[in-house]
Structure formats: C-alpha cells, structure tokens
Amino acid sequence: MIKAILGAVAIALASAAAFIYSGLYPMGADDQHNKITYWVLETMRENSIARSAKDIDVPELSDPSLLLMGGADYNDMCSGCHLKPGLSENDMTIGLYPSPPNLASRLDEHGHEHRLTNEDAARRNFWIIKHGIKASGMPAWGPTHSDDRIWGMVAFLERLPELTSGQYQILTARSAESGNGHH
Amino acid sequence: MNTKKILMTTALATLFVSTLSIAHDPSLHTSNKEKPNCQAMHEMDPSMMDMNDPVTQAIMKQCGKADMKEQQEDEKTACTAEHAKLGHCTLEESTNKDEGQKSKDSEHDHD
C-alpha cells in the first residue's frame, strides 16, 4: 500500500516536472490564464494580502495636505497604469496582464468587488503600495518611499473615484507645492 | 585585507541604498511641473462648496498657494518693466524685498 502511494507521488512529481520543463504553459501577457489558474492566483493573492495587512494601524486620512502630497505622487507614479478621471484605458491597461484596476472608477466599476470596510480598504491599499505584488507589474514602493508618503497616496485613492478631471488636475499639480508636508 | 574588502562592500552597499532613497525625492519630480488650473474653482459659487470636505480644503490650499506665487511673480515683473527703466528698482532689489518680507513673516510666526 505504501509502495503504491509512493509510486503515485513519484509519478505526480515527475509529471509536474515534465510539464514545467516542457515549456507548454503559455507565458505571453496576451494569452490569459485558464479559469482554474486565475482563481488559484487571485484567491492566494487576496488571502495573503488580507492576512499581512490586518494589523496595520490606519492614521487619520482626512488631512488636506495628505491629499495634496498623495495626489502629486499618484499622478507621477500610478496614473500611467491605474488611470485618472476622464480616461478609461490606455496602452498599459490594455497590454498588461493581469490588467491593472482603474482606480479612478468606483469600486463596483473596476472589474471586481472587494466588500471591504473603509479601514480594511485603506490597510489593503497601503500594503499593496508598500510591498507590491509579485509577477503583476505592481512594484513595491516601500524601499524608496516613506510610510507617510504611502499614506498620502492611500488618502488620495479614497477620494479619487469622486474627483472630476478639473479637481484631479488641481490636486495633482506639483508647481504650487512648497513641500506639501515633506521636510 | 579582509577587513578592507568588507569595508569597501559595506560602503558600496550604503551608497547604493542611499542613492535609491533619494531617487524618489519629491523635488526630483518637479521637472514634471504643471500649474494647477484654478480658473474653474474661482468661477464656482462658494455657497455650493462644502468647506468641511478635505477635497475642497485641499483645492483651496493648492489654489491659494498658486495665486500667491503668481502674485509674487507679477510683482517682480512689474518692477522690472516699469520702475527698473526709471532706475527706481532692480530685479535684485525686488528679490531682496521679497526675502525681507519672508523673514519678517517668519519672525512674526515665532512670536
């Protein structure tokens, strides 16, 4: 019996290795994952982020200076992939896979629903901005940006879906800033 | 010899990390300067704006700063064009005046 189990495990491992080395799995970003692979990766990602972010303390995010600091950073670092008011897609959102969510649209319009409280959404956003997501095109900004600057982006993200193009332009312009909280 | 190597490696690693940390300093983004377009905000009816909303407060703050900057630039330009010709002031003098005002303001802040 034990021999049979060991034999089955050995065959399974050999098959997995053969599949990995065969080069049969399509790796092009223009060839989507099958439903099972997508479900496995998404479920693993969401549960991992929720687990890692659950103990993060969320600071007060309604300070206008935080919005200005986060707005300028969002425009420079994020809008190329996550868009801004008035834009529904660009070369990056079409070409990247998985496609980056449109953060300028309301949660129920950007492809999937998270059913998170505001605090949990803030924790999730902070964790993702700081640590990035493997093999998704989302970089970790933590090594080069302070937590304060990342919270600025989180604060801005909370209000981004309600902003008009005009409000977005004013909040993200850098020329009027005299530090915007950076010292 | 080994200590020298270790010191060298540590110094290089420190240099690399510090370069990374300044690479994303906000001042490095200023090449992408864009003036806030506050015209629409100025045309809005203030009674329609929620002054307790952080977005409104941030917009007011941003446009206030932009207006002040524009005013300062206008003052400098006015000095150069009209008075400098007559020898009443120079651009340098105007800059000094601004700096004097700034230091006065900062003194006031510390009171």
PDB file of C-alpha atoms in Angstrom:
ATOM      1  CA  MET A   1       0.000   0.000   0.000  1.00  0.00           C
ATOM      2  CA  ILE A   2       2.774   2.400   1.000  1.00  0.00           C
ATOM      3  CA  LYS A   3       4.676   1.440  -2.141  1.00  0.00           C
ATOM      4  CA  ALA A   4       1.628   2.297  -4.254  1.00  0.00           C
ATOM      5  CA  ILE A   5       1.248   5.719  -2.580  1.00  0.00           C
ATOM      6  CA  LEU A   6       4.958   6.470  -3.013  1.00  0.00           C
ATOM      7  CA  GLY A   7       4.710   5.368  -6.629  1.00  0.00           C
ATOM      8  CA  ALA A   8       1.725   7.682  -7.242  1.00  0.00           C
ATOM      9  CA  VAL A   9       3.526  10.614  -5.591  1.00  0.00           C
ATOM     10  CA  ALA A  10       6.640   9.947  -7.687  1.00  0.00           C
ATOM     11  CA  ILE A  11       4.575   9.846 -10.893  1.00  0.00           C
ATOM     12  CA  ALA A  12       2.779  13.069  -9.925  1.00  0.00           C
ATOM     13  CA  LEU A  13       6.088  14.834  -9.203  1.00  0.00           C
ATOM     14  CA  ALA A  14       7.626  13.545 -12.427  1.00  0.00           C
ATOM     15  CA  SER A  15       4.573  14.728 -14.407  1.00  0.00           C
ATOM     16  CA  ALA A  16       4.701  18.150 -12.772  1.00  0.00           C
ATOM     17  CA  ALA A  17       8.432  18.439 -13.525  1.00  0.00           C
ATOM     18  CA  ALA A  18       7.849  17.294 -17.129  1.00  0.00           C
ATOM     19  CA  PHE A  19       5.138  19.952 -17.527  1.00  0.00           C
ATOM     20  CA  ILE A  20       7.344  22.703 -16.029  1.00  0.00           C
ATOM     21  CA  TYR A  21      10.320  21.840 -18.251  1.00  0.00           C
ATOM     22  CA  SER A  22       8.244  21.217 -21.387  1.00  0.00           C
ATOM     23  CA  GLY A  23       7.541  24.939 -21.921  1.00  0.00           C
ATOM     24  CA  LEU A  24       3.932  24.129 -22.738  1.00  0.00           C
ATOM     25  CA  TYR A  25       2.345  26.683 -20.409  1.00  0.00           C
ATOM     26  CA  PRO A  26       1.754  29.932 -22.349  1.00  0.00           C
ATOM     27  CA  MET A  27       3.547  32.858 -20.670  1.00  0.00           C
ATOM     28  CA  GLY A  28       2.558  35.704 -23.038  1.00  0.00           C
ATOM     29  CA  ALA A  29       0.641  38.571 -21.427  1.00  0.00           C
ATOM     30  CA  ASP A  30      -1.756  38.454 -24.367  1.00  0.00           C
ATOM     31  CA  ASP A  31      -2.740  34.870 -23.557  1.00  0.00           C
ATOM     32  CA  GLN A  32      -4.963  34.795 -20.461  1.00  0.00           C
ATOM     33  CA  HIS A  33      -4.701  32.217 -17.666  1.00  0.00           C
ATOM     34  CA  ASN A  34      -7.293  29.481 -17.653  1.00  0.00           C
ATOM     35  CA  LYS A  35     -10.055  29.873 -15.065  1.00  0.00           C
ATOM     36  CA  ILE A  36      -8.513  27.464 -12.558  1.00  0.00           C
ATOM     37  CA  THR A  37      -5.066  29.122 -12.619  1.00  0.00           C
ATOM     38  CA  TYR A  38      -6.665  32.568 -12.377  1.00  0.00           C
ATOM     39  CA  TRP A  39      -8.837  31.522  -9.422  1.00  0.00           C
ATOM     40  CA  VAL A  40      -5.854  29.942  -7.615  1.00  0.00           C
ATOM     41  CA  LEU A  41      -3.653  33.026  -8.102  1.00  0.00           C
ATOM     42  CA  GLU A  42      -6.375  35.531  -7.208  1.00  0.00           C
ATOM     43  CA  THR A  43      -7.513  33.620  -4.119  1.00  0.00           C
ATOM     44  CA  MET A  44      -3.935  33.194  -2.941  1.00  0.00           C
ATOM     45  CA  ARG A  45      -3.210  36.903  -3.546  1.00  0.00           C
ATOM     46  CA  GLU A  46      -6.300  38.253  -1.771  1.00  0.00           C
ATOM     47  CA  ASN A  47      -5.925  35.981   1.263  1.00  0.00           C
ATOM     48  CA  SER A  48      -2.225  36.711   1.544  1.00  0.00           C
ATOM     49  CA  ILE A  49      -2.779  40.493   1.421  1.00  0.00           C
ATOM     50  CA  ALA A  50      -5.661  40.332   3.922  1.00  0.00           C
ATOM     51  CA  ARG A  51      -3.553  38.278   6.332  1.00  0.00           C
ATOM     52  CA  SER A  52      -0.474  40.500   6.024  1.00  0.00           C
ATOM     53  CA  ALA A  53      -2.370  43.800   6.246  1.00  0.00           C
ATOM     54  CA  LYS A  54      -4.751  43.012   9.102  1.00  0.00           C
ATOM     55  CA  ASP A  55      -2.645  44.569  11.882  1.00  0.00           C
ATOM     56  CA  ILE A  56      -1.723  47.819  10.109  1.00  0.00           C
ATOM     57  CA  ASP A  57      -2.816  50.928  12.058  1.00  0.00           C
ATOM     58  CA  VAL A  58      -4.632  53.368   9.806  1.00  0.00           C
ATOM     59  CA  PRO A  59      -3.850  57.038  10.578  1.00  0.00           C
ATOM     60  CA  GLU A  60      -6.233  59.984  10.091  1.00  0.00           C
ATOM     61  CA  LEU A  61      -6.569  60.318   6.321  1.00  0.00           C
ATOM     62  CA  SER A  62      -8.716  63.441   6.010  1.00  0.00           C
ATOM     63  CA  ASP A  63      -5.866  65.980   6.219  1.00  0.00           C
ATOM     64  CA  PRO A  64      -5.913  68.149   3.027  1.00  0.00           C
ATOM     65  CA  SER A  65      -2.073  68.228   2.973  1.00  0.00           C
ATOM     66  CA  LEU A  66      -2.050  64.444   2.790  1.00  0.00           C
ATOM     67  CA  LEU A  67      -4.359  64.590  -0.239  1.00  0.00           C
ATOM     68  CA  LEU A  68      -2.051  67.058  -1.993  1.00  0.00           C
ATOM     69  CA  MET A  69       1.061  65.021  -1.264  1.00  0.00           C
ATOM     70  CA  GLY A  70      -0.623  61.775  -2.318  1.00  0.00           C
ATOM     71  CA  GLY A  71      -2.238  63.326  -5.383  1.00  0.00           C
ATOM     72  CA  ALA A  72       1.053  64.514  -6.866  1.00  0.00           C
ATOM     73  CA  ASP A  73       2.687  61.139  -6.160  1.00  0.00           C
ATOM     74  CA  TYR A  74      -0.273  59.220  -7.612  1.00  0.00           C
ATOM     75  CA  ASN A  75      -0.110  61.277 -10.792  1.00  0.00           C
ATOM     76  CA  ASP A  76       3.630  60.664 -11.196  1.00  0.00           C
ATOM     77  CA  MET A  77       3.822  57.040 -10.132  1.00  0.00           C
ATOM     78  CA  CYS A  78       0.434  55.361 -10.581  1.00  0.00           C
ATOM     79  CA  SER A  79      -1.784  57.080 -13.147  1.00  0.00           C
ATOM     80  CA  GLY A  80       0.147  55.556 -16.077  1.00  0.00           C
ATOM     81  CA  CYS A  81      -1.362  52.159 -15.198  1.00  0.00           C
ATOM     82  CA  HIS A  82      -4.288  52.939 -12.863  1.00  0.00           C
ATOM     83  CA  LEU A  83      -5.641  55.863 -14.912  1.00  0.00           C
ATOM     84  CA  LYS A  84      -7.246  59.163 -13.919  1.00  0.00           C
ATOM     85  CA  PRO A  85     -10.665  60.815 -14.311  1.00  0.00           C
ATOM     86  CA  GLY A  86     -11.692  61.040 -17.946  1.00  0.00           C
ATOM     87  CA  LEU A  87      -9.571  58.067 -19.082  1.00  0.00           C
ATOM     88  CA  SER A  88     -10.998  54.555 -19.317  1.00  0.00           C
ATOM     89  CA  GLU A  89      -7.992  52.775 -20.837  1.00  0.00           C
ATOM     90  CA  ASN A  90      -4.523  53.284 -22.265  1.00  0.00           C
ATOM     91  CA  ASP A  91      -1.728  51.158 -23.750  1.00  0.00           C
ATOM     92  CA  MET A  92      -0.695  49.890 -20.310  1.00  0.00           C
ATOM     93  CA  THR A  93      -4.163  48.800 -19.181  1.00  0.00           C
ATOM     94  CA  ILE A  94      -4.716  47.037 -22.497  1.00  0.00           C
ATOM     95  CA  GLY A  95      -1.290  45.410 -22.654  1.00  0.00           C
ATOM     96  CA  LEU A  96      -0.650  44.379 -19.047  1.00  0.00           C
ATOM     97  CA  TYR A  97      -1.934  41.062 -17.723  1.00  0.00           C
ATOM     98  CA  PRO A  98      -3.473  40.950 -15.217  1.00  0.00           C
ATOM     99  CA  SER A  99      -4.902  44.297 -16.281  1.00  0.00           C
ATOM    100  CA  PRO A 100      -4.308  46.977 -13.590  1.00  0.00           C
ATOM    101  CA  PRO A 101      -7.571  48.104 -11.977  1.00  0.00           C
ATOM    102  CA  ASN A 102      -8.923  51.504 -12.940  1.00  0.00           C
ATOM    103  CA  LEU A 103      -8.654  53.230  -9.555  1.00  0.00           C
ATOM    104  CA  ALA A 104     -10.355  56.380 -10.829  1.00  0.00           C
ATOM    105  CA  SER A 105     -13.625  54.495 -11.204  1.00  0.00           C
ATOM    106  CA  ARG A 106     -15.904  53.409  -8.389  1.00  0.00           C
ATOM    107  CA  LEU A 107     -15.121  50.038  -6.822  1.00  0.00           C
ATOM    108  CA  ASP A 108     -18.051  48.263  -8.466  1.00  0.00           C
ATOM    109  CA  GLU A 109     -16.980  49.565 -11.871  1.00  0.00           C
ATOM    110  CA  HIS A 110     -13.341  48.491 -11.815  1.00  0.00           C
ATOM    111  CA  GLY A 111     -13.789  44.842 -12.556  1.00  0.00           C
ATOM    112  CA  HIS A 112     -14.145  43.203  -9.181  1.00  0.00           C
ATOM    113  CA  GLU A 113     -15.694  43.804  -5.798  1.00  0.00           C
ATOM    114  CA  HIS A 114     -13.783  43.662  -2.507  1.00  0.00           C
ATOM    115  CA  ARG A 115     -16.613  44.200   0.028  1.00  0.00           C
ATOM    116  CA  LEU A 116     -14.181  45.845   2.428  1.00  0.00           C
ATOM    117  CA  THR A 117     -14.773  48.472   5.080  1.00  0.00           C
ATOM    118  CA  ASN A 118     -13.017  51.805   4.533  1.00  0.00           C
ATOM    119  CA  GLU A 119     -10.388  50.865   7.127  1.00  0.00           C
ATOM    120  CA  ASP A 120      -9.717  47.473   5.551  1.00  0.00           C
ATOM    121  CA  ALA A 121      -9.529  49.046   2.100  1.00  0.00           C
ATOM    122  CA  ALA A 122      -7.001  51.575   3.430  1.00  0.00           C
ATOM    123  CA  ARG A 123      -4.924  48.774   5.009  1.00  0.00           C
ATOM    124  CA  ARG A 124      -5.077  46.772   1.770  1.00  0.00           C
ATOM    125  CA  ASN A 125      -4.066  49.752  -0.387  1.00  0.00           C
ATOM    126  CA  PHE A 126      -1.226  50.684   1.958  1.00  0.00           C
ATOM    127  CA  TRP A 127       0.131  47.138   1.961  1.00  0.00           C
ATOM    128  CA  ILE A 128      -0.068  46.795  -1.827  1.00  0.00           C
ATOM    129  CA  ILE A 129       1.623  50.157  -2.469  1.00  0.00           C
ATOM    130  CA  LYS A 130       4.358  49.425   0.058  1.00  0.00           C
ATOM    131  CA  HIS A 131       5.079  45.799  -0.869  1.00  0.00           C
ATOM    132  CA  GLY A 132       3.864  45.479  -4.474  1.00  0.00           C
ATOM    133  CA  ILE A 133       2.521  42.249  -5.970  1.00  0.00           C
ATOM    134  CA  LYS A 134       4.732  39.564  -7.456  1.00  0.00           C
ATOM    135  CA  ALA A 135       4.611  38.997 -11.227  1.00  0.00           C
ATOM    136  CA  SER A 136       1.821  41.512 -11.743  1.00  0.00           C
ATOM    137  CA  GLY A 137       3.686  44.651 -12.777  1.00  0.00           C
ATOM    138  CA  MET A 138       2.885  46.288  -9.401  1.00  0.00           C
ATOM    139  CA  PRO A 139       6.185  47.480  -7.866  1.00  0.00           C
ATOM    140  CA  ALA A 140       6.963  47.752  -4.145  1.00  0.00           C
ATOM    141  CA  TRP A 141       7.255  51.474  -3.379  1.00  0.00           C
ATOM    142  CA  GLY A 142       8.238  50.810   0.238  1.00  0.00           C
ATOM    143  CA  PRO A 143      12.013  50.609  -0.281  1.00  0.00           C
ATOM    144  CA  THR A 144      12.105  54.109  -1.796  1.00  0.00           C
ATOM    145  CA  HIS A 145       9.162  55.912  -0.187  1.00  0.00           C
ATOM    146  CA  SER A 146       8.364  56.682   3.450  1.00  0.00           C
ATOM    147  CA  ASP A 147       5.197  55.391   5.094  1.00  0.00           C
ATOM    148  CA  ASP A 148       3.892  58.987   5.254  1.00  0.00           C
ATOM    149  CA  ARG A 149       4.090  59.356   1.512  1.00  0.00           C
ATOM    150  CA  ILE A 150       2.389  55.993   1.012  1.00  0.00           C
ATOM    151  CA  TRP A 151      -0.447  57.015   3.387  1.00  0.00           C
ATOM    152  CA  GLY A 152      -0.774  60.179   1.285  1.00  0.00           C
ATOM    153  CA  MET A 153      -1.434  58.015  -1.757  1.00  0.00           C
ATOM    154  CA  VAL A 154      -3.900  55.881   0.236  1.00  0.00           C
ATOM    155  CA  ALA A 155      -5.759  59.057   1.307  1.00  0.00           C
ATOM    156  CA  PHE A 156      -5.861  60.253  -2.291  1.00  0.00           C
ATOM    157  CA  LEU A 157      -7.090  56.862  -3.546  1.00  0.00           C
ATOM    158  CA  GLU A 158     -10.046  57.012  -1.135  1.00  0.00           C
ATOM    159  CA  ARG A 159     -11.314  60.176  -2.828  1.00  0.00           C
ATOM    160  CA  LEU A 160     -10.095  59.563  -6.391  1.00  0.00           C
ATOM    161  CA  PRO A 161     -13.275  57.907  -7.774  1.00  0.00           C
ATOM    162  CA  GLU A 162     -15.346  61.014  -6.888  1.00  0.00           C
ATOM    163  CA  LEU A 163     -12.988  63.557  -8.464  1.00  0.00           C
ATOM    164  CA  THR A 164     -13.724  65.408 -11.695  1.00  0.00           C
ATOM    165  CA  SER A 165     -10.915  65.938 -14.227  1.00  0.00           C
ATOM    166  CA  GLY A 166     -10.618  69.573 -13.070  1.00  0.00           C
ATOM    167  CA  GLN A 167     -10.338  68.670  -9.386  1.00  0.00           C
ATOM    168  CA  TYR A 168      -7.805  65.951 -10.246  1.00  0.00           C
ATOM    169  CA  GLN A 169      -5.652  68.425 -12.182  1.00  0.00           C
ATOM    170  CA  ILE A 170      -5.591  70.907  -9.288  1.00  0.00           C
ATOM    171  CA  LEU A 171      -4.881  68.296  -6.607  1.00  0.00           C
ATOM    172  CA  THR A 172      -2.072  66.607  -8.533  1.00  0.00           C
ATOM    173  CA  ALA A 173      -0.207  69.674  -9.867  1.00  0.00           C
ATOM    174  CA  ARG A 174       3.230  69.990  -8.289  1.00  0.00           C
ATOM    175  CA  SER A 175       4.118  73.537  -9.255  1.00  0.00           C
ATOM    176  CA  ALA A 176       2.198  75.192  -6.395  1.00  0.00           C
ATOM    177  CA  GLU A 177       3.628  72.917  -3.758  1.00  0.00           C
ATOM    178  CA  SER A 178       6.175  74.119  -1.254  1.00  0.00           C
ATOM    179  CA  GLY A 179       6.968  70.725   0.141  1.00  0.00           C
ATOM    180  CA  ASN A 180       3.414  69.515   0.735  1.00  0.00           C
ATOM    181  CA  GLY A 181       4.436  68.114   4.062  1.00  0.00           C
ATOM    182  CA  HIS A 182       7.907  66.899   3.068  1.00  0.00           C
ATOM    183  CA  HIS A 183      10.664  68.165   5.291  1.00  0.00           C
TER     184      HIS A 183
ATOM    185  CA  MET B   1      42.836  42.663   3.602  1.00  0.00           C
ATOM    186  CA  ASN B   2      39.544  41.018   4.501  1.00  0.00           C
ATOM    187  CA  THR B   3      38.504  43.979   6.658  1.00  0.00           C
ATOM    188  CA  LYS B   4      39.299  46.285   3.746  1.00  0.00           C
ATOM    189  CA  LYS B   5      37.082  44.221   1.449  1.00  0.00           C
ATOM    190  CA  ILE B   6      34.241  44.176   3.966  1.00  0.00           C
ATOM    191  CA  LEU B   7      34.501  47.939   4.469  1.00  0.00           C
ATOM    192  CA  MET B   8      34.527  48.506   0.722  1.00  0.00           C
ATOM    193  CA  THR B   9      31.467  46.280   0.212  1.00  0.00           C
ATOM    194  CA  THR B  10      29.600  47.982   3.080  1.00  0.00           C
ATOM    195  CA  ALA B  11      30.442  51.425   1.726  1.00  0.00           C
ATOM    196  CA  LEU B  12      29.269  50.499  -1.759  1.00  0.00           C
ATOM    197  CA  ALA B  13      26.065  48.932  -0.418  1.00  0.00           C
ATOM    198  CA  THR B  14      25.357  52.052   1.694  1.00  0.00           C
ATOM    199  CA  LEU B  15      25.982  54.292  -1.292  1.00  0.00           C
ATOM    200  CA  PHE B  16      23.623  52.183  -3.421  1.00  0.00           C
ATOM    201  CA  VAL B  17      20.849  52.225  -0.799  1.00  0.00           C
ATOM    202  CA  SER B  18      21.175  55.981  -0.175  1.00  0.00           C
ATOM    203  CA  THR B  19      21.061  56.626  -3.930  1.00  0.00           C
ATOM    204  CA  LEU B  20      17.848  54.622  -4.112  1.00  0.00           C
ATOM    205  CA  SER B  21      16.285  56.531  -1.233  1.00  0.00           C
ATOM    206  CA  ILE B  22      16.945  59.930  -2.787  1.00  0.00           C
ATOM    207  CA  ALA B  23      15.953  58.740  -6.247  1.00  0.00           C
ATOM    208  CA  HIS B  24      12.300  59.294  -5.425  1.00  0.00           C
ATOM    209  CA  ASP B  25      12.590  62.541  -3.552  1.00  0.00           C
ATOM    210  CA  PRO B  26       9.580  64.752  -4.422  1.00  0.00           C
ATOM    211  CA  SER B  27      11.907  67.525  -5.630  1.00  0.00           C
ATOM    212  CA  LEU B  28      13.031  65.202  -8.432  1.00  0.00           C
ATOM    213  CA  HIS B  29       9.501  65.169  -9.768  1.00  0.00           C
ATOM    214  CA  THR B  30       9.464  68.934 -10.258  1.00  0.00           C
ATOM    215  CA  SER B  31      10.676  68.531 -13.850  1.00  0.00           C
ATOM    216  CA  ASN B  32       7.096  67.442 -14.443  1.00  0.00           C
ATOM    217  CA  LYS B  33       5.780  70.827 -13.247  1.00  0.00           C
ATOM    218  CA  GLU B  34       2.241  71.683 -14.120  1.00  0.00           C
ATOM    219  CA  LYS B  35       0.375  74.718 -12.827  1.00  0.00           C
ATOM    220  CA  PRO B  36      -2.925  73.981 -11.114  1.00  0.00           C
ATOM    221  CA  ASN B  37      -5.735  75.243 -13.299  1.00  0.00           C
ATOM    222  CA  CYS B  38      -7.714  77.110 -10.638  1.00  0.00           C
ATOM    223  CA  GLN B  39      -9.884  79.136 -13.012  1.00  0.00           C
ATOM    224  CA  ALA B  40     -12.844  76.745 -12.639  1.00  0.00           C
ATOM    225  CA  MET B  41     -12.541  76.910  -8.857  1.00  0.00           C
ATOM    226  CA  HIS B  42     -12.550  80.731  -8.872  1.00  0.00           C
ATOM    227  CA  GLU B  43     -15.699  80.728 -11.003  1.00  0.00           C
ATOM    228  CA  MET B  44     -17.562  78.428  -8.615  1.00  0.00           C
ATOM    229  CA  ASP B  45     -20.224  79.720  -6.254  1.00  0.00           C
ATOM    230  CA  PRO B  46     -18.649  79.427  -2.754  1.00  0.00           C
ATOM    231  CA  SER B  47     -22.057  78.636  -1.261  1.00  0.00           C
ATOM    232  CA  MET B  48     -22.112  75.470  -3.390  1.00  0.00           C
ATOM    233  CA  MET B  49     -18.807  74.270  -1.962  1.00  0.00           C
ATOM    234  CA  ASP B  50     -18.602  72.109   1.154  1.00  0.00           C
ATOM    235  CA  MET B  51     -15.852  73.831   3.115  1.00  0.00           C
ATOM    236  CA  ASN B  52     -15.617  70.910   5.550  1.00  0.00           C
ATOM    237  CA  ASP B  53     -14.740  68.470   2.782  1.00  0.00           C
ATOM    238  CA  PRO B  54     -10.988  67.666   2.734  1.00  0.00           C
ATOM    239  CA  VAL B  55     -11.015  67.717  -1.093  1.00  0.00           C
ATOM    240  CA  THR B  56     -12.403  71.283  -1.112  1.00  0.00           C
ATOM    241  CA  GLN B  57      -9.923  72.303   1.580  1.00  0.00           C
ATOM    242  CA  ALA B  58      -7.037  70.782  -0.402  1.00  0.00           C
ATOM    243  CA  ILE B  59      -8.158  72.573  -3.583  1.00  0.00           C
ATOM    244  CA  MET B  60      -8.437  75.914  -1.726  1.00  0.00           C
ATOM    245  CA  LYS B  61      -4.972  75.373  -0.248  1.00  0.00           C
ATOM    246  CA  GLN B  62      -3.432  74.466  -3.604  1.00  0.00           C
ATOM    247  CA  CYS B  63      -5.061  77.385  -5.423  1.00  0.00           C
ATOM    248  CA  GLY B  64      -4.206  79.784  -2.589  1.00  0.00           C
ATOM    249  CA  LYS B  65      -0.549  78.829  -2.929  1.00  0.00           C
ATOM    250  CA  ALA B  66      -0.684  79.110  -6.722  1.00  0.00           C
ATOM    251  CA  ASP B  67      -2.316  82.566  -6.519  1.00  0.00           C
ATOM    252  CA  MET B  68       0.308  83.770  -4.057  1.00  0.00           C
ATOM    253  CA  LYS B  69       3.113  82.509  -6.292  1.00  0.00           C
ATOM    254  CA  GLU B  70       1.582  84.180  -9.323  1.00  0.00           C
ATOM    255  CA  GLN B  71       1.177  87.453  -7.418  1.00  0.00           C
ATOM    256  CA  GLN B  72       4.837  87.371  -6.354  1.00  0.00           C
ATOM    257  CA  GLU B  73       5.906  86.741  -9.944  1.00  0.00           C
ATOM    258  CA  ASP B  74       3.683  89.596 -11.148  1.00  0.00           C
ATOM    259  CA  GLU B  75       5.243  91.969  -8.612  1.00  0.00           C
ATOM    260  CA  LYS B  76       8.727  91.063  -9.813  1.00  0.00           C
ATOM    261  CA  THR B  77       7.746  91.562 -13.456  1.00  0.00           C
ATOM    262  CA  ALA B  78       6.076  94.906 -12.713  1.00  0.00           C
ATOM    263  CA  CYS B  79       9.239  96.156 -11.024  1.00  0.00           C
ATOM    264  CA  THR B  80      11.448  95.192 -13.947  1.00  0.00           C
ATOM    265  CA  ALA B  81       9.243  96.625 -16.657  1.00  0.00           C
ATOM    266  CA  GLU B  82       8.198  99.980 -15.250  1.00  0.00           C
ATOM    267  CA  HIS B  83      10.497 101.020 -12.443  1.00  0.00           C
ATOM    268  CA  ALA B  84      13.765  99.453 -13.454  1.00  0.00           C
ATOM    269  CA  LYS B  85      13.743 101.623 -16.598  1.00  0.00           C
ATOM    270  CA  LEU B  86      13.473 104.709 -14.411  1.00  0.00           C
ATOM    271  CA  GLY B  87      16.082 103.385 -12.031  1.00  0.00           C
ATOM    272  CA  HIS B  88      13.613 103.172  -9.150  1.00  0.00           C
ATOM    273  CA  CYS B  89      14.243  99.495  -8.548  1.00  0.00           C
ATOM    274  CA  THR B  90      16.024  96.445  -9.922  1.00  0.00           C
ATOM    275  CA  LEU B  91      15.051  92.836 -10.135  1.00  0.00           C
ATOM    276  CA  GLU B  92      17.661  92.137  -7.459  1.00  0.00           C
ATOM    277  CA  GLU B  93      16.092  94.757  -5.180  1.00  0.00           C
ATOM    278  CA  SER B  94      12.694  93.243  -5.720  1.00  0.00           C
ATOM    279  CA  THR B  95      14.019  89.814  -4.779  1.00  0.00           C
ATOM    280  CA  ASN B  96      15.616  91.260  -1.653  1.00  0.00           C
ATOM    281  CA  LYS B  97      12.314  92.938  -0.778  1.00  0.00           C
ATOM    282  CA  ASP B  98      10.538  89.566  -1.075  1.00  0.00           C
ATOM    283  CA  GLU B  99      13.143  87.921   1.102  1.00  0.00           C
ATOM    284  CA  GLY B 100      12.836  90.702   3.669  1.00  0.00           C
ATOM    285  CA  GLN B 101       9.097  90.238   3.735  1.00  0.00           C
ATOM    286  CA  LYS B 102       9.548  86.473   4.145  1.00  0.00           C
ATOM    287  CA  SER B 103      11.927  86.914   7.082  1.00  0.00           C
ATOM    288  CA  LYS B 104       9.507  89.424   8.652  1.00  0.00           C
ATOM    289  CA  ASP B 105       6.737  86.868   8.265  1.00  0.00           C
ATOM    290  CA  SER B 106       8.830  84.128   9.813  1.00  0.00           C
ATOM    291  CA  GLU B 107       9.685  86.423  12.740  1.00  0.00           C
ATOM    292  CA  HIS B 108       6.006  87.050  13.170  1.00  0.00           C
ATOM    293  CA  ASP B 109       5.368  83.287  13.151  1.00  0.00           C
ATOM    294  CA  HIS B 110       7.804  82.760  16.009  1.00  0.00           C
ATOM    295  CA  ASP B 111       6.165  85.405  18.253  1.00  0.00           C
TER     296      ASP B 111
END
